[in-house]
Amino acid sequence: MFKKIPFLILVAGLAASGAWAAEILPDTPVRHNGRIKPFDAFARQTLKVLAEADKWDKKTAFPLIKEAVQNPKSAASWKWIRVDLKDLKRYLNLSDETHFFSYDDLLPVKSRVEFLVQNAKEKRKKDERPSKTEQKAETLYNQIRTFEELQSGGLYTVLPADDAAVNKSRLRVESFYLNYEPHTKAAALYFLACFIFLLFTDKKMHVFANLCILLAFLWHTVGLICRVYVLARPPVSNMYESMIFMSWVLVFFAGIFSFIYKNNIPLRVGALVGGLVMLYSRLLPIDASLDVLVPVLRSTYWLSVHVMTVVSSYGAFGLAMALGHRYLILDYMGKLPKKAAQESANLMDRVIQLGVILIGTGTVLGGVWANESWGRFWGWDPKETWALITFLCYLIVVHLRFLKKMNSFWLAFSAVLGFLVVLMTWYGVNFVLGRGLHSYGQGSGGMKWIIYYLIAEAAFIGFVLKARLLDRGFSG
Amino acid sequence: MRKVIQVFGSLGFAIFLIAFLVLILAVSTLSESWHGTPFVQRYIYSAFWFDLFLSLLWINIFCATLTRWPFQKKHTGFIITHIGILTLLIGSLLSRLFGVEGQISLFENQAKQNILQQGWEIRLLDEKQKLHKQPVKIRPSKGTYDIAIEGTPYVFTVLKSYENSTLRTTLSEGTSADATNHALRVNLSSERIGLNENFWLIENNPEDAHSSFKNIGPALIQMKVEKNGENETKPLLLLYSAKYEKSFEVPIDQKELREVKLANSELTLTRLNYYPNAKISRNELTNAPDEIRFNPAVQFEIRNANGHTEEHTRFLIFPDYPTLKGGLSADMFGLKVGLRVETPDELKSEFSPSLNFYFKNNEWSYDSVSSKGKSGRRPLEPKKATPTGWMDMVFKVSEVFVRAKIVRSIESAPASKTTDNYPALFLQNKATGAADWLSPEKNASFQTLPAGKIEMALSVQSKAVPFALKLVDFRKIDYPGTSNAQEFESDVVLMDVIKKTTIERTISMNKPLDYAGYRIFQSSFAQDPERGEMSVFTVAKNPGIGLIYSGSVIILIGVIMLFYIQPVWLGKKKRHV
């Protein structure tokens, strides 16, 4: 049964102990991408690369990859490598009918893929952006290479369970994290709570909804703790982690403000936006896997504090944005009495103030880290520049509010608008500008869902402006 | 006066300044995305007008603070915050004016007490072997100007000045006295995949044995000059060492060779394997005559006198890039590796896909081979776009040479967005009238200016620091099971001769060494064939950093005062204004 397992692994395994050879199990430790992880985690990551999905042919990653490892010849004929770009398929003479191809289908056109990849490489060397076809060809090339390395066994190393490098409890936590998907559960519960608030007016149901949020927040927290424990680093090192952390902070702040002001509203809108951010973290093509870091990010205290502070400020601004939407919608519908409007504005003030303190502090801490790490406090890197822009934009709002030069309507409006600047800092700098120190290991693309959000938000803003300026539709 | 202060310190002015700053910054990050970091650093962030604009902000904050005079209890938060901002801005100004930032690159067991900074200087070694340094600003030239080297009688006129230059290879037609050397300039393009490539096919180029053909992906574009009565050639390994400025030819008689000394050099070929039908399978190079009809490859190991070895693999056709594994580093000997193999007759014009240019009986023709078959030979029409017949591509021959002469020259180039720019100056000695290029680029043989017995160079500006730094050991630590770096570490010794202090320390990423106001950071590393690993450190002195840090803390205190303490302290109604 194991004759297909590459020789090297066999030797390594046998040399250490005979116990490993029993059977590949989901929690068999393997070394992959510089980290020791359960076989299941490796399988999921590999399937994600090949099929760009969590399942293929209704089978999950573990049995699939296990079979592929044990039976590489037949795996070469599985049509599970996803290629979806029409232009690329045409260039490779692949069928337009399907998105999935087997290694055997792709092998004859590998040289064409290599051709495009080399073009892309040349362009990157010259600092030009490769064409979409070339970028997709790079993805495809990576898929082909991954499959070949999976076949040859170069991709991973199976370790004996009693290897000294294996931390069993870490493996167990990682398996738990992968099997229970705490963040999916949390998002679902946030949405459930929002539906209850929307559909029921019954007090008891509201108590139940609040319990749902509490449970969701617990799952959310458990998920974060799992990541921190498995990777032994703060949960803010890539886009996925920062989205999960931002939504956690958002709900946390919502809870705090709800508690202080004895007002359930921040928690309700917070749960909705928190759930949406978590949903987005799944929709965007960003890497959710647990992986190691480049040396400069492998640091320290200041880096963690800096990033966590800045991402927390996004959480606060996200909450302000949610409150802003609520304010504008209710005000337009005429369902916002003066006292409630005043309360809501006061809340937005407080949330924005918190955000300003956090982003200001976070940006300065970034300077501290930069100074500790490479001797320069400020370097006009695009990300830090955009953090400064965000800070300055909200600073204008804070100033105008302090001097009573901005009414509640425009405050709510600014809270909505300001979050677009936050998005630019958070997502846009890495994916739109694609430059600078902060663009470590970021992919490209996935603009679709962001564009949907932007269109929806632009329509909302346009509608509000029209109603306000032309139809005088708001109180103020 | 009070009125002026009120206007400059007004909220309206502040909001205008902040909004304008936001606009400038947004535009500048966008233009950074288009034009690259050096562009915005030079035209925005380091520009005089930007400093001027930031000082307006300073004036605004200062005046705003003054307008609150005499201060009252309700102003506490406001005053603290604004004093914090002013402190921070003074700190950044101090750092800007008196800060130092540079780099030291050290090999193991090497010590230096100079750092390299941004900017350029002319170095002149005079008749008495004394070194003079003259900083120069390199700007695109408008007319000529003079540079005097301080401490020497030499004055030079700058005739041309390029901020960024490249060493360009151009061809020109020789005279009938020159040997024939056929060359074509070919453009290959495809709209569908956005390809547009220009390249030369040259019969003989001493620096590039592969100059008569070009691989683009799996496709082969080649030029064949057919001479009468020439014998079939055996496989031949061609080597050109930029370091020794020599080329070598090693005939391959059998599939394996051992120990060939390369004439007039300290290089020895220690092992050579020849694969007429090369295939990479499971990361191993093998001969697969059943699968591969024609793809010769050669794999060999080369060793220098110090015993450092380097393994090279060169394919004739695909993959079309050489691979090498090094002892100390990649490409220690600056080798360009070529392989010359006569194509077997039955494959001669059958390689698919390919585009073949022929020169026979004083006429150019071409044919192309694709999976659909082979086109007949057609006469070549220069400057006409013609389909290749494969991969939806179009080719065009723009220039044709019979006696091509290869000329290298320095030319102005567009500024690079990412890599370092190499400036170039064309200088004329005022006294003697001799003129030549000065450029720091490697391989540019223009380093010295014939101006008597002096030597000159254009170099990165250097600055002495009050200590010497010595590298003892450098280590790159990888994540287990990968070649991805986990950490870089350097063991260093810092020596201050005047104060007679010696510090031994390990510097790693994020763990710098502090000395006398300077911080020394691990920045990157490089490898050199002869001297081993080189560790690169950033050395920075940031005199304003204390003020920046304390300013930040003061701001935070002020803001917390303003947002959270004052409302409680003074009651909700009374705000700070």
PDB file of C-alpha atoms in Angstrom, chain A residues 214-416:
ATOM      1  CA  LEU A 214     -22.546  36.181  23.221  1.00  0.00           C
ATOM      2  CA  LEU A 215     -22.112  32.619  21.948  1.00  0.00           C
ATOM      3  CA  ALA A 216     -20.876  33.906  18.576  1.00  0.00           C
ATOM      4  CA  PHE A 217     -18.373  36.138  20.346  1.00  0.00           C
ATOM      5  CA  LEU A 218     -17.167  33.163  22.384  1.00  0.00           C
ATOM      6  CA  TRP A 219     -16.601  31.093  19.218  1.00  0.00           C
ATOM      7  CA  HIS A 220     -14.959  34.105  17.635  1.00  0.00           C
ATOM      8  CA  THR A 221     -12.604  34.385  20.616  1.00  0.00           C
ATOM      9  CA  VAL A 222     -11.900  30.641  20.658  1.00  0.00           C
ATOM     10  CA  GLY A 223     -10.976  30.760  16.966  1.00  0.00           C
ATOM     11  CA  LEU A 224      -8.589  33.642  17.547  1.00  0.00           C
ATOM     12  CA  ILE A 225      -6.986  31.897  20.520  1.00  0.00           C
ATOM     13  CA  CYS A 226      -6.523  28.731  18.439  1.00  0.00           C
ATOM     14  CA  ARG A 227      -4.695  30.659  15.728  1.00  0.00           C
ATOM     15  CA  VAL A 228      -2.515  32.426  18.281  1.00  0.00           C
ATOM     16  CA  TYR A 229      -1.675  29.165  19.995  1.00  0.00           C
ATOM     17  CA  VAL A 230      -0.942  27.196  16.825  1.00  0.00           C
ATOM     18  CA  LEU A 231       1.165  29.875  15.184  1.00  0.00           C
ATOM     19  CA  ALA A 232       2.617  31.355  18.383  1.00  0.00           C
ATOM     20  CA  ARG A 233       2.140  34.892  17.100  1.00  0.00           C
ATOM     21  CA  PRO A 234      -0.449  37.658  17.350  1.00  0.00           C
ATOM     22  CA  PRO A 235      -3.454  37.113  15.072  1.00  0.00           C
ATOM     23  CA  VAL A 236      -2.795  40.047  12.740  1.00  0.00           C
ATOM     24  CA  SER A 237      -0.119  38.933  10.293  1.00  0.00           C
ATOM     25  CA  ASN A 238      -2.107  38.696   7.085  1.00  0.00           C
ATOM     26  CA  MET A 239      -5.291  40.041   5.552  1.00  0.00           C
ATOM     27  CA  TYR A 240      -7.463  37.154   6.731  1.00  0.00           C
ATOM     28  CA  GLU A 241      -6.255  37.378  10.313  1.00  0.00           C
ATOM     29  CA  SER A 242      -6.624  41.141  10.371  1.00  0.00           C
ATOM     30  CA  MET A 243     -10.240  40.844   9.155  1.00  0.00           C
ATOM     31  CA  ILE A 244     -11.062  38.284  11.819  1.00  0.00           C
ATOM     32  CA  PHE A 245      -9.390  40.387  14.487  1.00  0.00           C
ATOM     33  CA  MET A 246     -11.003  43.607  13.264  1.00  0.00           C
ATOM     34  CA  SER A 247     -14.488  42.080  13.451  1.00  0.00           C
ATOM     35  CA  TRP A 248     -13.692  40.722  16.909  1.00  0.00           C
ATOM     36  CA  VAL A 249     -12.668  44.188  18.091  1.00  0.00           C
ATOM     37  CA  LEU A 250     -15.734  45.672  16.436  1.00  0.00           C
ATOM     38  CA  VAL A 251     -18.109  43.383  18.312  1.00  0.00           C
ATOM     39  CA  PHE A 252     -16.090  43.834  21.506  1.00  0.00           C
ATOM     40  CA  PHE A 253     -16.331  47.625  21.297  1.00  0.00           C
ATOM     41  CA  ALA A 254     -20.031  47.336  20.406  1.00  0.00           C
ATOM     42  CA  GLY A 255     -20.523  45.317  23.577  1.00  0.00           C
ATOM     43  CA  ILE A 256     -18.600  47.827  25.683  1.00  0.00           C
ATOM     44  CA  PHE A 257     -20.543  50.791  24.323  1.00  0.00           C
ATOM     45  CA  SER A 258     -23.823  48.926  24.742  1.00  0.00           C
ATOM     46  CA  PHE A 259     -22.897  48.252  28.328  1.00  0.00           C
ATOM     47  CA  ILE A 260     -21.750  51.812  29.150  1.00  0.00           C
ATOM     48  CA  TYR A 261     -24.706  53.522  27.478  1.00  0.00           C
ATOM     49  CA  LYS A 262     -27.222  50.849  28.532  1.00  0.00           C
ATOM     50  CA  ASN A 263     -28.284  50.723  24.927  1.00  0.00           C
ATOM     51  CA  ASN A 264     -28.522  47.555  22.861  1.00  0.00           C
ATOM     52  CA  ILE A 265     -28.125  49.292  19.506  1.00  0.00           C
ATOM     53  CA  PRO A 266     -24.319  49.236  19.120  1.00  0.00           C
ATOM     54  CA  LEU A 267     -24.368  45.501  19.782  1.00  0.00           C
ATOM     55  CA  ARG A 268     -27.025  44.911  17.133  1.00  0.00           C
ATOM     56  CA  VAL A 269     -25.370  46.869  14.343  1.00  0.00           C
ATOM     57  CA  GLY A 270     -21.982  45.618  15.549  1.00  0.00           C
ATOM     58  CA  ALA A 271     -23.068  41.990  15.212  1.00  0.00           C
ATOM     59  CA  LEU A 272     -24.349  42.685  11.702  1.00  0.00           C
ATOM     60  CA  VAL A 273     -21.194  44.417  10.479  1.00  0.00           C
ATOM     61  CA  GLY A 274     -18.956  41.978  12.379  1.00  0.00           C
ATOM     62  CA  GLY A 275     -20.752  39.093  10.655  1.00  0.00           C
ATOM     63  CA  LEU A 276     -20.418  40.819   7.286  1.00  0.00           C
ATOM     64  CA  VAL A 277     -16.677  41.359   7.728  1.00  0.00           C
ATOM     65  CA  MET A 278     -16.312  37.670   8.599  1.00  0.00           C
ATOM     66  CA  LEU A 279     -18.353  36.742   5.558  1.00  0.00           C
ATOM     67  CA  TYR A 280     -16.074  38.916   3.445  1.00  0.00           C
ATOM     68  CA  SER A 281     -13.030  37.216   4.904  1.00  0.00           C
ATOM     69  CA  ARG A 282     -14.334  34.045   3.258  1.00  0.00           C
ATOM     70  CA  LEU A 283     -15.414  35.659  -0.008  1.00  0.00           C
ATOM     71  CA  LEU A 284     -12.178  37.461  -0.785  1.00  0.00           C
ATOM     72  CA  PRO A 285      -9.459  35.280  -2.293  1.00  0.00           C
ATOM     73  CA  ILE A 286      -7.106  35.783   0.618  1.00  0.00           C
ATOM     74  CA  ASP A 287      -5.086  33.107   2.260  1.00  0.00           C
ATOM     75  CA  ALA A 288      -6.754  31.831   5.404  1.00  0.00           C
ATOM     76  CA  SER A 289      -4.176  29.119   5.996  1.00  0.00           C
ATOM     77  CA  LEU A 290      -1.880  29.061   8.961  1.00  0.00           C
ATOM     78  CA  ASP A 291       1.627  29.816   7.736  1.00  0.00           C
ATOM     79  CA  VAL A 292       5.038  31.118   8.725  1.00  0.00           C
ATOM     80  CA  LEU A 293       6.325  34.670   8.292  1.00  0.00           C
ATOM     81  CA  VAL A 294       9.230  36.431   6.584  1.00  0.00           C
ATOM     82  CA  PRO A 295      12.011  37.534   8.975  1.00  0.00           C
ATOM     83  CA  VAL A 296      11.098  41.197   9.234  1.00  0.00           C
ATOM     84  CA  LEU A 297       7.563  40.370  10.374  1.00  0.00           C
ATOM     85  CA  ARG A 298       8.788  37.698  12.734  1.00  0.00           C
ATOM     86  CA  SER A 299       9.342  40.212  15.402  1.00  0.00           C
ATOM     87  CA  THR A 300       8.503  41.585  18.225  1.00  0.00           C
ATOM     88  CA  TYR A 301       6.497  43.206  20.654  1.00  0.00           C
ATOM     89  CA  TRP A 302       6.265  46.562  18.897  1.00  0.00           C
ATOM     90  CA  LEU A 303       5.036  45.072  15.684  1.00  0.00           C
ATOM     91  CA  SER A 304       2.247  43.182  17.416  1.00  0.00           C
ATOM     92  CA  VAL A 305       1.198  46.163  19.470  1.00  0.00           C
ATOM     93  CA  HIS A 306       1.328  48.425  16.425  1.00  0.00           C
ATOM     94  CA  VAL A 307      -0.733  46.220  14.122  1.00  0.00           C
ATOM     95  CA  MET A 308      -3.244  45.284  16.785  1.00  0.00           C
ATOM     96  CA  THR A 309      -3.802  48.928  17.692  1.00  0.00           C
ATOM     97  CA  VAL A 310      -4.289  49.966  14.082  1.00  0.00           C
ATOM     98  CA  VAL A 311      -6.609  47.059  13.312  1.00  0.00           C
ATOM     99  CA  SER A 312      -8.569  47.892  16.481  1.00  0.00           C
ATOM    100  CA  SER A 313      -9.087  51.396  15.130  1.00  0.00           C
ATOM    101  CA  TYR A 314     -10.557  49.847  11.969  1.00  0.00           C
ATOM    102  CA  GLY A 315     -12.934  48.019  14.296  1.00  0.00           C
ATOM    103  CA  ALA A 316     -13.994  51.289  15.926  1.00  0.00           C
ATOM    104  CA  PHE A 317     -14.436  53.027  12.573  1.00  0.00           C
ATOM    105  CA  GLY A 318     -16.389  50.020  11.325  1.00  0.00           C
ATOM    106  CA  LEU A 319     -18.729  50.367  14.289  1.00  0.00           C
ATOM    107  CA  ALA A 320     -19.090  54.103  13.621  1.00  0.00           C
ATOM    108  CA  MET A 321     -19.877  53.277   9.990  1.00  0.00           C
ATOM    109  CA  ALA A 322     -22.569  50.836  11.093  1.00  0.00           C
ATOM    110  CA  LEU A 323     -24.099  53.400  13.432  1.00  0.00           C
ATOM    111  CA  GLY A 324     -23.916  55.983  10.648  1.00  0.00           C
ATOM    112  CA  HIS A 325     -25.877  53.775   8.289  1.00  0.00           C
ATOM    113  CA  ARG A 326     -28.470  53.079  10.927  1.00  0.00           C
ATOM    114  CA  TYR A 327     -28.816  56.761  11.697  1.00  0.00           C
ATOM    115  CA  LEU A 328     -29.225  57.765   8.059  1.00  0.00           C
ATOM    116  CA  ILE A 329     -31.718  55.022   7.250  1.00  0.00           C
ATOM    117  CA  LEU A 330     -33.910  55.623  10.314  1.00  0.00           C
ATOM    118  CA  ASP A 331     -33.720  59.387   9.908  1.00  0.00           C
ATOM    119  CA  TYR A 332     -34.811  59.115   6.279  1.00  0.00           C
ATOM    120  CA  MET A 333     -37.691  56.893   7.256  1.00  0.00           C
ATOM    121  CA  GLY A 334     -38.647  59.442   9.884  1.00  0.00           C
ATOM    122  CA  LYS A 335     -38.237  56.894  12.638  1.00  0.00           C
ATOM    123  CA  LEU A 336     -35.607  58.762  14.587  1.00  0.00           C
ATOM    124  CA  PRO A 337     -36.973  60.972  17.358  1.00  0.00           C
ATOM    125  CA  LYS A 338     -34.817  63.891  18.407  1.00  0.00           C
ATOM    126  CA  LYS A 339     -33.649  62.285  21.624  1.00  0.00           C
ATOM    127  CA  ALA A 340     -32.666  59.051  19.907  1.00  0.00           C
ATOM    128  CA  ALA A 341     -30.867  61.068  17.214  1.00  0.00           C
ATOM    129  CA  GLN A 342     -28.959  62.957  19.897  1.00  0.00           C
ATOM    130  CA  GLU A 343     -28.017  59.725  21.633  1.00  0.00           C
ATOM    131  CA  SER A 344     -26.939  58.129  18.392  1.00  0.00           C
ATOM    132  CA  ALA A 345     -24.792  61.136  17.466  1.00  0.00           C
ATOM    133  CA  ASN A 346     -23.194  61.131  20.886  1.00  0.00           C
ATOM    134  CA  LEU A 347     -22.424  57.450  20.444  1.00  0.00           C
ATOM    135  CA  MET A 348     -20.858  58.032  17.036  1.00  0.00           C
ATOM    136  CA  ASP A 349     -18.751  60.850  18.517  1.00  0.00           C
ATOM    137  CA  ARG A 350     -17.482  58.532  21.206  1.00  0.00           C
ATOM    138  CA  VAL A 351     -16.749  55.680  18.822  1.00  0.00           C
ATOM    139  CA  ILE A 352     -14.935  57.948  16.371  1.00  0.00           C
ATOM    140  CA  GLN A 353     -12.921  59.494  19.203  1.00  0.00           C
ATOM    141  CA  LEU A 354     -11.856  56.040  20.275  1.00  0.00           C
ATOM    142  CA  GLY A 355     -10.941  55.205  16.686  1.00  0.00           C
ATOM    143  CA  VAL A 356      -8.896  58.403  16.337  1.00  0.00           C
ATOM    144  CA  ILE A 357      -6.967  57.655  19.527  1.00  0.00           C
ATOM    145  CA  LEU A 358      -6.324  54.103  18.371  1.00  0.00           C
ATOM    146  CA  ILE A 359      -5.227  54.925  14.848  1.00  0.00           C
ATOM    147  CA  GLY A 360      -3.086  57.825  16.073  1.00  0.00           C
ATOM    148  CA  THR A 361      -1.433  55.661  18.703  1.00  0.00           C
ATOM    149  CA  GLY A 362      -1.161  52.739  16.294  1.00  0.00           C
ATOM    150  CA  THR A 363       0.520  54.840  13.636  1.00  0.00           C
ATOM    151  CA  VAL A 364       3.001  56.243  16.140  1.00  0.00           C
ATOM    152  CA  LEU A 365       3.663  52.711  17.405  1.00  0.00           C
ATOM    153  CA  GLY A 366       4.327  51.737  13.811  1.00  0.00           C
ATOM    154  CA  GLY A 367       6.931  54.486  13.789  1.00  0.00           C
ATOM    155  CA  VAL A 368       8.382  53.125  17.025  1.00  0.00           C
ATOM    156  CA  TRP A 369       8.602  49.664  15.488  1.00  0.00           C
ATOM    157  CA  ALA A 370      10.152  51.036  12.296  1.00  0.00           C
ATOM    158  CA  ASN A 371      12.663  52.966  14.380  1.00  0.00           C
ATOM    159  CA  GLU A 372      13.490  49.891  16.454  1.00  0.00           C
ATOM    160  CA  SER A 373      13.701  47.679  13.376  1.00  0.00           C
ATOM    161  CA  TRP A 374      15.413  49.754  10.742  1.00  0.00           C
ATOM    162  CA  GLY A 375      16.213  53.094  12.300  1.00  0.00           C
ATOM    163  CA  ARG A 376      13.639  55.277  10.672  1.00  0.00           C
ATOM    164  CA  PHE A 377      10.578  56.613  12.423  1.00  0.00           C
ATOM    165  CA  TRP A 378       8.689  57.780   9.400  1.00  0.00           C
ATOM    166  CA  GLY A 379       9.327  56.952   5.747  1.00  0.00           C
ATOM    167  CA  TRP A 380       6.172  57.906   3.839  1.00  0.00           C
ATOM    168  CA  ASP A 381       5.475  54.296   3.042  1.00  0.00           C
ATOM    169  CA  PRO A 382       2.044  54.106   1.332  1.00  0.00           C
ATOM    170  CA  LYS A 383       0.471  52.208   4.209  1.00  0.00           C
ATOM    171  CA  GLU A 384       1.674  54.623   6.861  1.00  0.00           C
ATOM    172  CA  THR A 385       0.761  57.544   4.636  1.00  0.00           C
ATOM    173  CA  TRP A 386      -2.757  56.205   4.257  1.00  0.00           C
ATOM    174  CA  ALA A 387      -2.993  55.576   7.998  1.00  0.00           C
ATOM    175  CA  LEU A 388      -2.082  59.235   8.407  1.00  0.00           C
ATOM    176  CA  ILE A 389      -4.695  60.226   5.809  1.00  0.00           C
ATOM    177  CA  THR A 390      -7.347  58.240   7.681  1.00  0.00           C
ATOM    178  CA  PHE A 391      -6.288  59.817  10.948  1.00  0.00           C
ATOM    179  CA  LEU A 392      -6.431  63.323   9.446  1.00  0.00           C
ATOM    180  CA  CYS A 393      -9.856  62.743   7.881  1.00  0.00           C
ATOM    181  CA  TYR A 394     -11.401  61.684  11.174  1.00  0.00           C
ATOM    182  CA  LEU A 395      -9.462  64.472  12.882  1.00  0.00           C
ATOM    183  CA  ILE A 396     -11.371  66.978  10.761  1.00  0.00           C
ATOM    184  CA  VAL A 397     -14.628  65.370  11.915  1.00  0.00           C
ATOM    185  CA  VAL A 398     -13.554  65.488  15.562  1.00  0.00           C
ATOM    186  CA  HIS A 399     -12.563  69.161  15.269  1.00  0.00           C
ATOM    187  CA  LEU A 400     -15.787  70.162  13.579  1.00  0.00           C
ATOM    188  CA  ARG A 401     -17.831  68.297  16.168  1.00  0.00           C
ATOM    189  CA  PHE A 402     -15.967  69.859  19.059  1.00  0.00           C
ATOM    190  CA  LEU A 403     -16.646  73.299  17.680  1.00  0.00           C
ATOM    191  CA  LYS A 404     -20.268  72.361  16.953  1.00  0.00           C
ATOM    192  CA  LYS A 405     -19.772  73.094  13.274  1.00  0.00           C
ATOM    193  CA  MET A 406     -21.119  69.708  12.185  1.00  0.00           C
ATOM    194  CA  ASN A 407     -24.636  68.431  12.865  1.00  0.00           C
ATOM    195  CA  SER A 408     -25.692  64.854  13.513  1.00  0.00           C
ATOM    196  CA  PHE A 409     -26.631  64.199   9.901  1.00  0.00           C
ATOM    197  CA  TRP A 410     -23.227  65.127   8.551  1.00  0.00           C
ATOM    198  CA  LEU A 411     -21.580  63.224  11.390  1.00  0.00           C
ATOM    199  CA  ALA A 412     -23.404  60.043  10.372  1.00  0.00           C
ATOM    200  CA  PHE A 413     -22.580  60.806   6.769  1.00  0.00           C
ATOM    201  CA  SER A 414     -18.870  61.269   7.607  1.00  0.00           C
ATOM    202  CA  ALA A 415     -18.855  58.030   9.574  1.00  0.00           C
ATOM    203  CA  VAL A 416     -20.049  56.219   6.440  1.00  0.00           C
TER     204      VAL A 416
END
